[in-house]
mmCIF file of C-alpha atoms in Angstrom:
data_model
loop_
_atom_site.group_PDB
_atom_site.id
_atom_site.type_symbol
_atom_site.label_atom_id
_atom_site.label_comp_id
_atom_site.label_asym_id
_atom_site.label_seq_id
_atom_site.Cartn_x
_atom_site.Cartn_y
_atom_site.Cartn_z
ATOM 1 C CA VAL A 10 170.292 25.943 94.806
ATOM 2 C CA ARG A 11 169.033 26.736 98.246
ATOM 3 C CA SER A 12 165.515 28.034 98.735
ATOM 4 C CA SER A 13 162.661 27.634 101.174
ATOM 5 C CA SER A 14 160.084 27.551 98.386
ATOM 6 C CA PRO A 15 159.719 24.410 96.240
ATOM 7 C CA ALA A 16 158.159 26.503 93.490
ATOM 8 C CA ARG A 17 161.298 28.576 93.104
ATOM 9 C CA ILE A 18 163.476 25.462 92.981
ATOM 10 C CA GLU A 19 161.254 24.102 90.217
ATOM 11 C CA GLN A 20 161.530 27.299 88.231
ATOM 12 C CA VAL A 21 165.320 27.298 88.544
ATOM 13 C CA ARG A 22 165.377 23.681 87.391
ATOM 14 C CA GLN A 23 163.338 24.602 84.319
ATOM 15 C CA LEU A 24 165.695 27.477 83.640
ATOM 16 C CA ILE A 25 168.695 25.127 83.745
ATOM 17 C CA GLU A 26 166.972 22.827 81.285
ATOM 18 C CA GLN A 27 166.536 25.732 78.915
ATOM 19 C CA VAL A 28 170.238 26.544 79.118
ATOM 20 C CA ASP A 29 171.424 22.957 78.781
ATOM 21 C CA GLN A 30 170.405 22.586 75.142
ATOM 22 C CA PRO A 31 172.425 21.896 71.984
ATOM 23 C CA SER A 32 173.040 24.888 69.735
ATOM 24 C CA GLY A 33 172.764 23.238 66.330
ATOM 25 C CA LYS A 34 169.096 23.931 65.606
ATOM 26 C CA PRO A 35 168.611 26.770 63.078
ATOM 27 C CA GLY A 36 166.622 29.804 64.153
ATOM 28 C CA ASN A 37 163.413 31.101 62.649
ATOM 29 C CA ILE A 38 163.523 33.579 59.770
ATOM 30 C CA HIS A 39 160.757 36.169 59.479
ATOM 31 C CA VAL A 40 160.130 38.779 56.783
ATOM 32 C CA VAL A 41 158.277 41.990 57.673
ATOM 33 C CA TYR A 42 157.150 44.308 54.865
ATOM 34 C CA LEU A 43 157.013 47.930 55.955
ATOM 35 C CA LYS A 44 154.294 50.321 54.810
ATOM 36 C CA ASN A 45 155.585 53.725 55.856
ATOM 37 C CA ALA A 46 158.953 53.503 57.593
ATOM 38 C CA GLU A 47 162.262 53.142 55.782
ATOM 39 C CA ALA A 48 163.726 49.665 56.199
ATOM 40 C CA THR A 49 167.350 50.754 56.487
ATOM 41 C CA ARG A 50 166.687 53.312 59.216
ATOM 42 C CA LEU A 51 164.368 51.028 61.157
ATOM 43 C CA ALA A 52 166.916 48.208 61.072
ATOM 44 C CA GLN A 53 169.539 50.533 62.524
ATOM 45 C CA THR A 54 167.133 51.593 65.258
ATOM 46 C CA LEU A 55 166.353 48.007 66.239
ATOM 47 C CA ARG A 56 170.025 47.070 66.252
ATOM 48 C CA GLY A 57 170.752 50.037 68.496
ATOM 49 C CA ILE A 58 168.061 48.937 70.949
ATOM 50 C CA LEU A 59 169.260 45.334 71.081
ATOM 51 C CA SER A 60 172.954 46.165 71.287
ATOM 52 C CA GLY A 61 172.487 48.812 73.959
ATOM 53 C CA ASP A 62 173.830 51.654 71.798
ATOM 54 C CA GLY A 63 170.509 53.456 71.909
ATOM 55 C CA THR A 64 168.167 54.020 74.815
ATOM 56 C CA SER A 65 168.432 51.000 77.102
ATOM 57 C CA LEU A 66 165.245 49.152 77.919
ATOM 58 C CA GLY A 67 166.554 48.329 81.353
ATOM 59 C CA GLY A 68 167.163 51.885 82.465
ATOM 60 C CA SER A 69 165.332 54.116 84.857
ATOM 61 C CA LEU A 70 162.034 54.267 82.971
ATOM 62 C CA GLY A 71 159.062 53.859 85.274
ATOM 63 C CA GLY A 72 161.309 54.051 88.311
ATOM 64 C CA ALA A 73 162.683 50.522 87.805
ATOM 65 C CA ALA A 74 166.366 49.699 87.983
ATOM 66 C CA ALA A 75 167.886 46.900 85.936
ATOM 67 C CA PHE A 76 171.187 45.157 86.049
ATOM 68 C CA GLY A 77 172.589 42.987 83.254
ATOM 69 C CA ALA A 78 174.181 39.637 83.988
ATOM 70 C CA SER A 79 175.791 37.112 81.716
ATOM 71 C CA ALA A 80 177.164 33.600 81.831
ATOM 72 C CA GLY A 81 179.481 32.278 79.122
ATOM 73 C CA PHE A 82 179.913 28.634 78.239
ATOM 74 C CA PRO A 83 183.413 27.795 76.906
ATOM 75 C CA ASN A 84 183.835 26.063 73.553
ATOM 76 C CA GLN A 85 180.094 26.077 72.904
ATOM 77 C CA GLY A 86 179.581 29.673 71.932
ATOM 78 C CA VAL A 87 176.601 30.017 74.270
ATOM 79 C CA SER A 88 176.209 33.023 76.487
ATOM 80 C CA GLY A 89 173.062 33.811 78.358
ATOM 81 C CA GLY A 90 171.864 37.286 79.136
ATOM 82 C CA ALA A 91 169.566 37.961 82.052
ATOM 83 C CA GLY A 92 168.210 41.181 83.489
ATOM 84 C CA PHE A 93 167.108 41.591 87.069
ATOM 85 C CA GLY A 94 164.604 44.297 87.823
ATOM 86 C CA SER A 95 162.962 46.029 90.713
ATOM 87 C CA PRO A 96 160.622 44.316 93.215
ATOM 88 C CA GLN A 97 157.632 45.462 91.143
ATOM 89 C CA SER A 98 158.571 43.194 88.244
ATOM 90 C CA SER A 99 157.462 39.610 88.505
ATOM 91 C CA GLY A 100 156.083 36.618 86.740
ATOM 92 C CA SER A 101 157.971 36.719 83.430
ATOM 93 C CA GLN A 102 161.249 34.988 82.840
ATOM 94 C CA GLY A 103 163.023 34.095 79.645
ATOM 95 C CA LEU A 104 166.497 33.260 78.469
ATOM 96 C CA ALA A 105 168.167 34.398 75.275
ATOM 97 C CA PRO A 106 171.243 32.305 74.517
ATOM 98 C CA SER A 107 173.505 34.098 72.081
ATOM 99 C CA GLY A 108 175.567 31.146 70.875
ATOM 100 C CA GLY A 109 175.084 29.143 67.707
ATOM 101 C CA SER A 110 171.636 29.497 66.202
ATOM 102 C CA GLN A 111 169.583 28.057 69.046
ATOM 103 C CA ASN A 112 167.014 30.635 70.178
ATOM 104 C CA MET A 113 165.179 29.668 73.319
ATOM 105 C CA ALA A 114 162.925 32.124 75.062
ATOM 106 C CA GLY A 115 160.080 31.376 77.344
ATOM 107 C CA SER A 116 157.633 32.911 79.736
ATOM 108 C CA PHE A 117 156.972 31.045 82.918
ATOM 109 C CA GLY A 118 154.231 31.836 85.387
ATOM 110 C CA GLY A 119 154.842 31.562 89.049
ATOM 111 C CA GLY A 120 155.222 35.091 90.320
ATOM 112 C CA ILE A 121 158.827 35.364 91.433
ATOM 113 C CA THR A 122 158.684 38.678 93.192
ATOM 114 C CA GLY A 123 161.759 40.789 92.719
ATOM 115 C CA SER A 124 163.255 39.174 89.622
ATOM 116 C CA GLY A 125 162.542 39.213 85.933
ATOM 117 C CA PHE A 126 164.553 37.688 83.116
ATOM 118 C CA GLY A 127 164.736 39.523 79.813
ATOM 119 C CA ALA A 128 163.927 37.443 76.756
ATOM 120 C CA ALA A 129 166.382 38.616 74.117
ATOM 121 C CA GLY A 130 165.898 42.224 74.992
ATOM 122 C CA PHE A 131 162.108 42.276 75.113
ATOM 123 C CA GLY A 132 159.392 41.315 77.571
ATOM 124 C CA SER A 133 156.084 39.582 77.237
ATOM 125 C CA ASN A 134 154.229 42.718 76.165
ATOM 126 C CA THR A 135 156.085 45.746 74.837
ATOM 127 C CA GLN A 136 152.929 47.557 73.706
ATOM 128 C CA SER A 137 152.126 48.808 77.188
ATOM 129 C CA ALA A 138 155.657 49.892 77.974
ATOM 130 C CA SER A 139 154.980 53.542 77.199
ATOM 131 C CA SER A 140 152.208 53.816 79.774
ATOM 132 C CA ALA A 141 153.168 51.292 82.430
ATOM 133 C CA GLY A 142 156.901 51.878 82.534
ATOM 134 C CA LEU A 143 158.849 48.710 83.315
ATOM 135 C CA GLY A 144 156.764 47.409 86.182
ATOM 136 C CA GLY A 145 154.608 44.282 86.294
ATOM 137 C CA GLN A 146 154.463 41.758 83.481
ATOM 138 C CA ASN A 147 154.490 44.332 80.689
ATOM 139 C CA MET A 148 158.234 44.504 80.203
ATOM 140 C CA ALA A 149 161.135 42.251 81.111
ATOM 141 C CA LEU A 150 163.773 44.432 82.690
ATOM 142 C CA GLY A 151 167.428 44.446 81.930
ATOM 143 C CA ALA A 152 166.875 43.737 78.266
ATOM 144 C CA ALA A 153 169.587 45.690 76.548
ATOM 145 C CA GLN A 154 172.257 45.278 79.222
ATOM 146 C CA GLY A 155 171.658 41.573 79.536
ATOM 147 C CA ILE A 156 171.976 40.937 75.816
ATOM 148 C CA GLN A 157 175.001 43.179 75.448
ATOM 149 C CA ALA A 158 176.869 41.633 78.370
ATOM 150 C CA GLY A 159 175.871 38.100 77.426
ATOM 151 C CA ALA A 160 177.111 38.422 73.855
ATOM 152 C CA ALA A 161 180.397 39.890 75.017
ATOM 153 C CA ALA A 162 181.016 37.049 77.490
ATOM 154 C CA GLY A 163 180.545 34.196 74.999
ATOM 155 C CA THR A 164 183.450 32.445 73.351
ATOM 156 C CA GLY A 165 183.822 30.422 70.186
ATOM 157 C CA PRO A 166 181.427 30.892 67.259
ATOM 158 C CA ALA A 167 179.006 33.080 69.206
ATOM 159 C CA SER A 168 181.380 36.010 69.625
ATOM 160 C CA SER A 169 181.887 36.219 65.858
ATOM 161 C CA ILE A 170 178.188 36.537 64.987
ATOM 162 C CA SER A 171 177.213 39.955 66.315
ATOM 163 C CA ARG A 172 176.609 41.816 69.530
ATOM 164 C CA LEU A 173 172.970 40.899 69.215
ATOM 165 C CA GLY A 174 173.664 37.273 69.972
ATOM 166 C CA ALA A 175 171.323 34.954 68.056
ATOM 167 C CA ILE A 176 169.104 37.778 66.770
ATOM 168 C CA VAL A 177 169.868 38.960 63.248
ATOM 169 C CA ILE A 178 168.118 41.963 61.668
ATOM 170 C CA ALA A 179 168.764 42.852 58.029
ATOM 171 C CA ALA A 180 167.098 45.364 55.697
ATOM 172 C CA ASP A 181 166.152 44.909 52.042
ATOM 173 C CA ALA A 182 165.914 48.336 50.438
ATOM 174 C CA ALA A 183 164.424 47.026 47.183
ATOM 175 C CA THR A 184 161.276 45.660 48.843
ATOM 176 C CA ASN A 185 161.433 47.941 51.919
ATOM 177 C CA SER A 186 161.312 44.969 54.241
ATOM 178 C CA LEU A 187 163.110 43.588 57.289
ATOM 179 C CA ILE A 188 164.523 40.067 57.518
ATOM 180 C CA ILE A 189 164.645 39.000 61.158
ATOM 181 C CA THR A 190 166.179 35.801 62.518
ATOM 182 C CA ALA A 191 164.830 35.137 65.994
ATOM 183 C CA SER A 192 162.717 32.697 67.919
ATOM 184 C CA GLU A 193 158.963 33.043 67.773
ATOM 185 C CA PRO A 194 158.470 34.634 71.226
ATOM 186 C CA VAL A 195 161.252 37.116 70.593
ATOM 187 C CA PHE A 196 159.961 37.913 67.117
ATOM 188 C CA ARG A 197 156.506 38.712 68.490
ATOM 189 C CA ASP A 198 158.015 41.318 70.778
ATOM 190 C CA ILE A 199 160.147 42.757 67.971
ATOM 191 C CA ARG A 200 157.094 42.874 65.726
ATOM 192 C CA ALA A 201 155.199 44.838 68.370
ATOM 193 C CA VAL A 202 157.948 47.460 68.327
ATOM 194 C CA ILE A 203 157.937 47.533 64.511
ATOM 195 C CA ASP A 204 154.175 48.116 64.431
ATOM 196 C CA LYS A 205 154.606 51.143 66.663
ATOM 197 C CA LEU A 206 157.401 52.600 64.528
ATOM 198 C CA ASP A 207 155.930 51.791 61.109
ATOM 199 C CA VAL A 208 153.413 54.632 61.117
ATOM 200 C CA ARG A 209 152.592 57.279 58.565
ATOM 201 C CA ARG A 210 154.281 60.555 59.336
ATOM 202 C CA ALA A 211 152.549 63.885 59.029
ATOM 203 C CA GLN A 212 153.229 66.294 56.188
ATOM 204 C CA VAL A 213 153.896 69.975 56.782
ATOM 205 C CA TYR A 214 153.158 72.681 54.216
ATOM 206 C CA ILE A 215 155.053 75.917 54.794
ATOM 207 C CA GLU A 216 154.299 79.220 53.082
ATOM 208 C CA SER A 217 157.093 81.715 53.559
ATOM 209 C CA LEU A 218 157.812 85.294 52.588
ATOM 210 C CA ILE A 219 161.419 86.493 52.559
ATOM 211 C CA VAL A 220 161.553 90.279 52.754
ATOM 212 C CA GLU A 221 164.604 92.490 53.046
ATOM 213 C CA VAL A 222 163.745 95.475 55.217
ATOM 214 C CA ASN A 223 165.979 98.499 54.756
ATOM 215 C CA ALA A 224 165.669 101.268 57.321
ATOM 216 C CA ASP A 225 168.068 103.635 55.571
ATOM 217 C CA LYS A 226 166.986 107.263 55.346
ATOM 218 C CA ALA A 227 168.602 109.839 53.082
ATOM 219 C CA ALA A 228 168.355 113.514 53.939
ATOM 220 C CA GLU A 229 170.055 116.315 52.068
ATOM 221 C CA LEU A 230 169.871 120.085 52.486
ATOM 222 C CA GLY A 231 172.188 122.226 50.419
ATOM 223 C CA PHE A 232 172.705 125.934 49.744
ATOM 224 C CA GLN A 233 174.945 127.055 46.886
ATOM 225 C CA TRP A 234 175.768 130.468 45.529
ATOM 226 C CA GLN A 235 177.917 131.955 42.786
ATOM 227 C CA PHE A 236 179.068 135.568 42.536
ATOM 228 C CA LEU A 237 180.560 137.437 39.590
ATOM 229 C CA ASN A 238 181.699 141.052 39.614
ATOM 230 C CA GLY A 239 183.463 143.095 36.953
ATOM 231 C CA THR A 240 183.378 146.006 34.464
ATOM 232 C CA LEU A 241 182.927 146.150 30.718
ATOM 233 C CA SER A 242 186.504 147.009 29.899
ATOM 234 C CA GLY A 243 188.227 145.426 32.833
ATOM 235 C CA ALA A 244 190.611 142.556 32.196
ATOM 236 C CA SER A 245 189.947 140.867 35.525
ATOM 237 C CA ARG A 246 186.889 139.933 37.503
ATOM 238 C CA ALA A 247 186.155 138.816 41.026
ATOM 239 C CA ILE A 248 184.248 135.558 41.483
ATOM 240 C CA GLY A 249 183.143 133.503 44.455
ATOM 241 C CA GLY A 250 180.837 130.646 45.238
ATOM 242 C CA THR A 251 180.314 127.118 46.486
ATOM 243 C CA ASN A 252 180.002 123.723 44.806
ATOM 244 C CA LEU A 253 178.552 121.204 47.254
ATOM 245 C CA SER A 254 177.940 118.433 44.753
ATOM 246 C CA ALA A 255 179.636 116.933 41.740
ATOM 247 C CA ARG A 256 178.982 118.110 38.213
ATOM 248 C CA GLY A 257 176.470 116.112 36.233
ATOM 249 C CA GLU A 258 174.265 115.045 39.165
ATOM 250 C CA GLY A 259 171.680 117.782 38.680
ATOM 251 C CA THR A 260 172.334 119.435 42.023
ATOM 252 C CA ASN A 261 175.230 121.670 41.027
ATOM 253 C CA ILE A 262 174.467 125.337 40.473
ATOM 254 C CA LEU A 263 176.795 125.538 37.479
ATOM 255 C CA ASP A 264 174.874 122.767 35.728
ATOM 256 C CA LEU A 265 171.561 124.490 36.325
ATOM 257 C CA THR A 266 172.762 127.733 34.704
ATOM 258 C CA THR A 267 172.904 125.905 31.374
ATOM 259 C CA ASN A 268 170.023 123.458 31.918
ATOM 260 C CA VAL A 269 167.406 124.488 34.428
ATOM 261 C CA LEU A 270 165.192 121.500 33.613
ATOM 262 C CA GLY A 271 167.947 119.086 34.617
ATOM 263 C CA ALA A 272 167.506 119.670 38.342
ATOM 264 C CA ALA A 273 167.634 116.654 40.635
ATOM 265 C CA GLN A 274 164.739 115.276 42.658
ATOM 266 C CA GLY A 275 163.590 117.220 45.666
ATOM 267 C CA LEU A 276 162.917 120.883 46.318
ATOM 268 C CA ASN A 277 165.057 123.294 44.254
ATOM 269 C CA ILE A 278 164.856 127.078 44.673
ATOM 270 C CA GLY A 279 167.072 129.500 42.696
ATOM 271 C CA ILE A 280 167.473 133.247 42.166
ATOM 272 C CA ILE A 281 169.631 135.319 39.813
ATOM 273 C CA ARG A 282 170.086 139.012 40.233
ATOM 274 C CA ASN A 283 171.515 141.217 37.456
ATOM 275 C CA SER A 284 172.212 144.863 38.506
ATOM 276 C CA PRO A 285 173.298 147.539 35.956
ATOM 277 C CA LEU A 286 176.310 149.769 36.537
ATOM 278 C CA PRO A 287 175.699 153.051 38.314
ATOM 279 C CA GLY A 288 174.857 155.799 35.783
ATOM 280 C CA ALA A 289 174.545 153.354 32.910
ATOM 281 C CA GLY A 290 171.484 152.646 30.887
ATOM 282 C CA SER A 291 169.165 149.728 31.365
ATOM 283 C CA ASN A 292 170.740 147.886 28.415
ATOM 284 C CA THR A 293 174.205 148.019 29.907
ATOM 285 C CA PRO A 294 175.561 144.652 30.986
ATOM 286 C CA GLY A 295 175.376 144.173 34.700
ATOM 287 C CA LEU A 296 178.075 144.664 37.214
ATOM 288 C CA ILE A 297 176.836 142.154 39.766
ATOM 289 C CA ASN A 298 175.750 138.657 38.743
ATOM 290 C CA LEU A 299 174.541 136.576 41.704
ATOM 291 C CA GLY A 300 173.214 133.057 41.585
ATOM 292 C CA VAL A 301 171.747 131.134 44.508
ATOM 293 C CA LEU A 302 170.460 127.549 44.621
ATOM 294 C CA ALA A 303 168.866 125.843 47.596
ATOM 295 C CA ASN A 304 167.847 122.207 47.332
ATOM 296 C CA ALA A 305 166.341 119.799 49.842
ATOM 297 C CA LEU A 306 165.773 116.081 49.483
ATOM 298 C CA GLN A 307 164.533 113.422 51.868
ATOM 299 C CA SER A 308 164.076 109.809 50.820
ATOM 300 C CA ARG A 309 163.281 106.582 52.643
ATOM 301 C CA ALA A 310 163.871 102.993 51.562
ATOM 302 C CA ASN A 311 161.349 100.576 53.082
ATOM 303 C CA GLY A 312 161.690 96.958 51.914
ATOM 304 C CA ASN A 313 162.021 94.541 49.065
ATOM 305 C CA VAL A 314 160.365 91.140 48.641
ATOM 306 C CA LEU A 315 163.144 88.725 47.710
ATOM 307 C CA ALA A 316 161.247 85.427 47.405
ATOM 308 C CA THR A 317 157.983 83.700 48.333
ATOM 309 C CA PRO A 318 158.907 80.001 48.498
ATOM 310 C CA ASN A 319 156.424 77.291 49.478
ATOM 311 C CA LEU A 320 157.781 74.047 50.949
ATOM 312 C CA LEU A 321 156.152 70.653 51.524
ATOM 313 C CA THR A 322 158.010 68.108 53.641
ATOM 314 C CA LEU A 323 157.492 65.232 56.055
ATOM 315 C CA ASP A 324 157.601 65.484 59.805
ATOM 316 C CA ASN A 325 161.180 65.766 61.074
ATOM 317 C CA GLU A 326 162.602 65.936 57.534
ATOM 318 C CA GLU A 327 164.541 68.954 56.288
ATOM 319 C CA ALA A 328 163.299 70.912 53.271
ATOM 320 C CA ARG A 329 165.586 73.276 51.384
ATOM 321 C CA ILE A 330 165.208 75.736 48.548
ATOM 322 C CA ILE A 331 167.920 77.808 46.842
ATOM 323 C CA ILE A 332 167.180 80.721 44.517
ATOM 324 C CA GLY A 333 170.294 82.246 43.023
ATOM 325 C CA GLN A 334 173.431 81.485 41.076
ATOM 326 C CA ASN A 335 176.328 79.075 41.395
ATOM 327 C CA VAL A 336 179.316 81.412 41.250
ATOM 328 C CA PRO A 337 182.924 80.252 40.751
ATOM 329 C CA PHE A 338 185.531 81.493 43.222
ATOM 330 C CA VAL A 339 189.219 81.125 42.461
ATOM 331 C CA THR A 340 190.909 79.367 45.382
ATOM 332 C CA GLY A 341 194.389 78.902 43.912
ATOM 333 C CA SER A 342 196.530 79.116 40.807
ATOM 334 C CA TYR A 343 199.779 77.703 39.489
ATOM 335 C CA VAL A 344 202.121 78.977 36.815
ATOM 336 C CA ASN A 345 205.169 77.033 35.653
ATOM 337 C CA THR A 346 207.686 79.265 33.935
ATOM 338 C CA GLY A 347 209.813 77.461 31.367
ATOM 339 C CA ALA A 348 213.463 78.013 30.579
ATOM 340 C CA GLY A 349 212.661 80.358 27.711
ATOM 341 C CA GLY A 350 210.577 82.615 29.917
ATOM 342 C CA GLY A 351 207.275 81.389 28.539
ATOM 343 C CA VAL A 352 204.364 80.243 30.672
ATOM 344 C CA VAL A 353 203.837 76.480 30.543
ATOM 345 C CA ASN A 354 200.671 74.695 31.704
ATOM 346 C CA PRO A 355 199.064 77.371 33.896
ATOM 347 C CA PHE A 356 195.907 76.423 35.768
ATOM 348 C CA GLN A 357 193.560 77.672 38.462
ATOM 349 C CA THR A 358 191.543 75.849 41.097
ATOM 350 C CA VAL A 359 187.952 77.009 41.348
ATOM 351 C CA GLU A 360 185.326 76.416 44.026
ATOM 352 C CA ARG A 361 181.678 77.043 43.207
ATOM 353 C CA ARG A 362 179.332 78.442 45.822
ATOM 354 C CA ASP A 363 175.641 79.236 45.822
ATOM 355 C CA VAL A 364 174.891 82.949 45.928
ATOM 356 C CA GLY A 365 171.320 84.111 46.357
ATOM 357 C CA THR A 366 168.466 83.248 48.720
ATOM 358 C CA THR A 367 168.603 80.019 50.743
ATOM 359 C CA LEU A 368 165.918 78.667 53.069
ATOM 360 C CA ARG A 369 166.179 75.469 55.129
ATOM 361 C CA VAL A 370 163.350 74.330 57.400
ATOM 362 C CA ARG A 371 162.985 71.197 59.545
ATOM 363 C CA PRO A 372 159.506 70.841 61.107
ATOM 364 C CA GLN A 373 158.671 68.638 64.072
ATOM 365 C CA VAL A 374 155.002 68.032 64.842
ATOM 366 C CA SER A 375 153.985 67.432 68.455
ATOM 367 C CA GLU A 376 150.955 65.520 69.685
ATOM 368 C CA GLY A 377 148.954 68.681 70.313
ATOM 369 C CA GLY A 378 149.440 69.965 66.764
ATOM 370 C CA THR A 379 152.122 72.494 67.642
ATOM 371 C CA VAL A 380 154.927 72.567 65.097
ATOM 372 C CA LYS A 381 158.537 73.274 66.016
ATOM 373 C CA LEU A 382 160.430 74.845 63.125
ATOM 374 C CA ALA A 383 164.214 74.857 62.893
ATOM 375 C CA ILE A 384 164.818 77.661 60.378
ATOM 376 C CA TYR A 385 167.977 78.715 58.594
ATOM 377 C CA GLN A 386 167.698 81.591 56.129
ATOM 378 C CA GLU A 387 170.484 83.254 54.178
ATOM 379 C CA VAL A 388 170.649 86.055 51.621
ATOM 380 C CA SER A 389 173.909 86.615 49.763
ATOM 381 C CA SER A 390 174.923 88.767 46.819
ATOM 382 C CA ILE A 391 178.033 89.816 44.916
ATOM 383 C CA GLN A 392 179.336 93.357 45.160
ATOM 384 C CA ASP A 393 179.909 95.297 41.980
ATOM 385 C CA LYS A 394 183.308 96.308 43.261
ATOM 386 C CA THR A 395 185.953 93.620 42.878
ATOM 387 C CA LEU A 396 189.413 93.360 44.362
ATOM 388 C CA SER A 397 192.542 91.816 42.963
ATOM 389 C CA ALA A 398 192.079 88.890 45.351
ATOM 390 C CA GLY A 399 188.668 88.046 43.907
ATOM 391 C CA LEU A 400 184.973 88.705 44.321
ATOM 392 C CA ILE A 401 183.347 90.229 47.387
ATOM 393 C CA THR A 402 180.100 88.718 48.654
ATOM 394 C CA ASN A 403 177.546 90.245 50.984
ATOM 395 C CA ARG A 404 176.038 87.638 53.307
ATOM 396 C CA ARG A 405 173.186 87.932 55.802
ATOM 397 C CA ALA A 406 172.083 84.785 57.637
ATOM 398 C CA ILE A 407 169.809 83.936 60.545
ATOM 399 C CA GLU A 408 169.193 80.635 62.340
ATOM 400 C CA SER A 409 166.349 80.203 64.794
ATOM 401 C CA ASN A 410 163.886 77.750 66.378
ATOM 402 C CA VAL A 411 160.244 78.725 66.785
ATOM 403 C CA LEU A 412 156.977 77.128 67.898
ATOM 404 C CA VAL A 413 153.866 77.773 65.824
ATOM 405 C CA ASP A 414 150.357 76.388 65.728
ATOM 406 C CA ASP A 415 148.667 74.971 62.672
ATOM 407 C CA GLY A 416 147.770 77.828 60.335
ATOM 408 C CA GLN A 417 149.556 80.465 62.418
ATOM 409 C CA ILE A 418 151.453 83.274 60.707
#
């Protein structure tokens, strides 16, 4: 080692002493009982941070750059991970050997400007990382890259433990707790992260109204007439007229001649004229029989309330409600015809699907109280008309993301 400062030479000597240690001493085991967070999810998050799969601690946060370095020791299973940060980071060094079960991590004073060594992926104080970035003594830079590269460079027993080196994090779902194997300085930093993540999440109560709005308008204007002409003794008669609607619907002029009270909805106006024959008496049957019917109808369909579901869920957790039926749909069939022409062992494959009203909502609460809602809403129904291939379903779906304030409609 060549340096003009005796203090730096002394710090490097202490660092070498930390590395040159036997790896047979068992590590510390700590149990952390969680109050609000789920142990399985939190364990996965911590593993992702330490292994570098998640957001790296030695990235560009706070404007600091970090570079991971590793040194493997053959046949001893020891690999050290070190992160070197920007000139703003100083004063905190530590080494996390990933071989065996020896966990050595330290924090040395001395103010080495321009270098910081990550202690097993965490610095001396992770609680101020969100506000101070990675500068100063608040965070040791190069945490995730140093651990990841160091564990990959080791040989022997160390490479078979895990990518996390000597740090082991396990979850116990029965007691909702974390079992952590790490040295005391490293565990303190991990515990600081756990305290920030083990918080009570907000609950969101959603009142919804699902309405089907139909803008269909029906307008009908019809004019029908019937004409009959003939004599008393004649064998033939002349007729004429129009039929603009089907029989039995109450809008046909022929139906109204037998049942006037059976007229359809709307405005109905009719007239019948019966004229006697020229020169005949008033009791003589008429020559001309004329019937006229005019009807007008205008209707408007507004809307229909389908459902009014109320949902209660946690922040960033999806809530779902389904109101409808589980309908079977035939997806395939098989018929085995025997030698005698009979059907042997026929069967059909059926897939069941939900038909009705479906609502899925995932809320996300921000710091200011604004709630982001990821909404998926679907309305489906079965048509009365069926085809030989199977049922026909009507489906209307919408998916959207909105921002609302607390109590906003």
